[in-house]
């Protein structure tokens, strides 16, 4: 028994914790930062003021995680972020294809819980900092659940708190609001009338109880729904993130007025629900009840802190290259009117770039606080560029950079800024690429020595002569293109199959992208018009032009509703069909066509369909495409970019395998295989359901054998992108054979990269 005798005063308990890195904020950025740092070998304290991790992606707010793939609505092919965030999203697909936000919470908690290098402090709010000269020496947090004060000491700190609670108090230079167009020459910079800050939102979920349910609104609910100019858009189907435009607060201080903004949003949400339940306009709502309403708002924008570089509109639109590129973005520049839900204007103003853009390392640390990293939405970007870099998969990817940078700083006794020097940055880039992290235009070059020393034999290499005509015939209600990776030089002749309902003319164009790393078909290399007779027929396409350089080409069949096109059920890593169609959810109306001079480009959108749709167009390709060989295993690129970058077995190969032979015995400690989990497929984490739990391209079963044919390792039922096999005791061998099973009889086995160390 504890007896507390009367005392004049008592203090709460206090713990001092020492680590290499303190990460403040357990949103996706802070979480991925902490995991990356911990796996790289440094001690991390991750402090999160909420009971769960994930920030806006958590069950407390319930936003779906998006990034450069943009709901599959833009031209950024194979652009899902790599590394820890990919592992998390692929795991979520496997366990939670229905998008239950509570399950997503458990995945994040589990990932952090598994890392022995992370001390996780949940329900702990950081409220103060200590500084010595230009360095933060400690931050202080308080957990009301265990009535404990924490003093967290470390040589390095990362502010991933969204609002910048550490960076602000440490005196880091910051901005809040929008830059003028003149400051950086950003033509899309908004006027004060449009608004200079994005507001908060609160979501709700509803559910059908199977019997009538009444709703009596709280007294604070909005009474007059017509105060919301777009109130006619409400219906009983859209809830959760579909109602992202229930936004408010862009004209207030989104930090200091946050509680006030929350009450206004509750007023809106309960007013909307009152409208749905009690206006009489939605009889189908009779059995619906409110299942959940957010208790905290999702925050979009507040402070942005200044690094040595500030990302601006032109970096995104012109896809400027940076020596210190460490991450990438690809969401549209997405600004909202500051009046939010009460605005007469459209809820957002989104403009896409023709491809993904690089994010430089110099945006990820404070320009005036020496040991402070920045991660998440508060990184050094202008208001306009923030409009794109703020989405969660991008924030998570940026967090991974900070995690790895912190490890290098500890290892080499550097400060964040010193790591940006030319002679250090390459090491950071390479260490990131080793973890599956993607940096556009960069390739992994370390850790491949053993592979490069080996003579590599494969049981077969796919030479793509044909996508057999074994799929459906589908009418060309949109223009459709088959993307094909090609070498520089003469375009191949193509045979395809069509059916016309009457005599007509089919127009086919061979296109490519003005930048070889892009997948926007903005250059027409050649065009052919073919007269078709009514009925089924084979067509032959011969183009006299050349591919200017190795890249993806687009065989575009322009829209003609009198024609059906033959598809194939065969799917291959790095091949995809795309359609010139719309996706209003991400402001894709088939073509981006800026009317004003706002510094963005006009171009067409050619986007894929989600499975089970999205079949390849059946075709024969003269000479075949021989870009799926074993040399891809060591080219250092772990996803399709300008080329497929994968070894792919032949469809007919019944026993696909890769063998590595060395002249002498090698000591092998670990093996890593990078499989195809379709980086083109966005993995929205909540609400949206996915048609599969395992990406169909992914190798599930394989064996590793030594030179004597003895089994070293067998893996079954894999679904992850990266398989790391760490041997408790190093093995000695002069050969390794990898025997794969095809993921499906219509999908050949594929491997992007093999690392043997
Ligand atoms: C309504 C809305 C819709 C959006 N739509 C999308 C979308 O569809 N897809 C998408 O990807 N992005 C979307 N975004 C953007 C995205 O959610 C944010 O930009 C992103 O969450 C920022 O990530 P972060 O890790 O920096 O911050 P957060 O996700 O906000 O995480 C920061 C964490 O730090 C914690 N924290 C704050 N202060 C402290 C403190 N003092 N001590 C300890 N912890 C603290 C917070 O509780 C929070 O959990 C949307 C944003 C909003 C608000």
Coordinates of C-alpha atoms and ligand atoms in Angstrom, one line a residue, residues 23-31 47-50 52-58 60-61 63-67 71 121 124-127 159-166 169 199-203 241 243-247 296-301 331 334 336 375-378 386 389-396, ligand 1:
X23 CA 12.0 12.5 -33.5
X24 CA 9.1 14.7 -32.5
X25 CA 5.8 13.8 -34.1
X26 CA 4.7 10.3 -35.0
X27 CA 2.9 11.0 -38.2
X28 CA 4.0 9.0 -41.2
X29 CA 7.1 11.2 -41.7
X30 CA 8.3 10.8 -38.1
X31 CA 7.4 7.2 -38.0
X47 CA 7.6 11.1 -29.3
X48 CA 4.0 11.3 -30.3
X49 CA 1.4 13.3 -28.5
X50 CA -1.5 11.0 -29.6
X52 CA -1.5 6.0 -32.0
X53 CA 0.9 6.7 -34.8
X54 CA 0.2 7.9 -38.3
X55 CA -0.9 11.5 -37.7
X56 CA -3.4 12.3 -40.5
X57 CA -3.2 8.7 -41.7
X58 CA -4.2 7.3 -38.3
X60 CA -8.0 9.5 -35.4
X61 CA -8.1 11.5 -38.7
X63 CA -6.9 10.3 -44.5
X64 CA -5.7 7.8 -47.1
X65 CA -2.0 7.8 -47.8
X66 CA -1.2 9.2 -51.2
X67 CA 1.9 10.3 -53.0
X71 CA -4.8 7.8 -57.2
X121 CA 6.6 7.6 -26.1
X124 CA 3.6 12.5 -24.8
X125 CA 3.5 16.1 -25.9
X126 CA 6.7 18.0 -26.4
X127 CA 6.2 21.5 -25.0
X159 CA 10.9 18.0 -36.1
X160 CA 8.2 16.0 -37.7
X161 CA 5.4 17.5 -35.7
X162 CA 3.6 19.2 -38.5
X163 CA 3.3 22.5 -36.8
X164 CA 7.0 22.6 -35.9
X165 CA 6.8 22.7 -32.1
X166 CA 10.6 22.1 -31.7
X169 CA 10.8 27.3 -30.1
X199 CA -7.4 25.0 -43.6
X200 CA -8.2 22.0 -41.4
X201 CA -10.8 19.3 -42.0
X202 CA -12.8 16.8 -39.9
X203 CA -14.2 13.7 -41.4
X241 CA -11.8 11.4 -47.3
X243 CA -15.5 15.0 -48.2
X244 CA -12.0 16.5 -48.0
X245 CA -13.5 19.8 -48.9
X246 CA -15.2 20.2 -45.5
X247 CA -12.3 22.6 -44.8
X296 CA -9.1 16.2 -33.8
X297 CA -8.9 18.0 -37.1
X298 CA -6.6 17.0 -39.9
X299 CA -4.2 19.9 -40.3
X300 CA -3.0 20.8 -43.7
X301 CA -0.7 23.8 -43.4
X331 CA 1.3 15.0 -56.4
X334 CA -2.8 21.5 -55.0
X336 CA -7.3 25.4 -51.8
X375 CA 10.5 16.3 -42.0
X376 CA 7.0 16.0 -43.2
X377 CA 4.8 19.0 -44.3
X378 CA 7.0 21.6 -42.6
X386 CA 4.2 22.7 -50.4
X389 CA 5.2 18.0 -51.3
X390 CA 2.6 17.9 -48.4
X391 CA 1.0 14.5 -49.2
X392 CA 1.7 11.7 -46.8
X393 CA 3.7 9.2 -48.9
X394 CA 6.0 12.1 -49.9
X395 CA 6.3 13.2 -46.3
X396 CA 7.1 9.6 -45.2
Ligands
LIG1 C1 -8.2 17.1 -44.7 C2 -6.9 16.8 -45.3 C3 -6.9 16.1 -46.5 C4 -5.7 15.6 -47.0 N1 -5.7 14.8 -48.0 C5 -4.6 14.0 -48.1 C6 -4.7 12.8 -48.8 O1 -5.7 12.4 -49.4 N2 -3.5 12.0 -48.9 C7 -2.4 12.4 -48.4 O2 -1.4 11.7 -48.5 N3 -2.3 13.6 -47.7 C8 -3.3 14.3 -47.6 N4 -3.3 15.5 -46.8 C9 -2.0 16.0 -46.4 C10 -1.3 15.3 -45.3 O3 -2.3 14.6 -44.5 C11 -0.4 16.1 -44.4 O4 0.3 17.0 -45.1 C12 0.6 15.1 -43.7 O5 -0.2 14.3 -42.8 C13 1.7 15.7 -43.1 O6 2.5 14.6 -42.5 P1 3.4 14.9 -41.2 O7 3.9 13.6 -40.8 O8 4.2 16.0 -41.5 O9 2.3 15.4 -40.2 P2 1.1 14.7 -39.4 O10 0.5 13.6 -40.2 O11 0.2 15.8 -39.0 O12 1.8 14.1 -38.2 C14 2.4 14.9 -37.2 C15 2.2 14.3 -35.9 O13 2.9 15.0 -34.9 C16 2.2 15.0 -33.7 N5 2.6 16.2 -32.9 C17 2.2 17.5 -33.1 N6 2.7 18.2 -32.1 C18 3.3 17.4 -31.3 C19 4.0 17.6 -30.0 N7 4.1 18.8 -29.5 N8 4.6 16.5 -29.4 C20 4.5 15.3 -29.9 N9 3.8 15.1 -31.1 C21 3.3 16.1 -31.7 C22 0.8 15.1 -34.2 O14 -0.2 14.7 -33.3 C23 0.8 14.2 -35.4 O15 0.4 12.9 -35.1 C24 -4.5 16.0 -46.3 C25 -4.5 16.8 -45.2 C26 -5.7 17.2 -44.7 C27 -5.7 18.0 -43.4

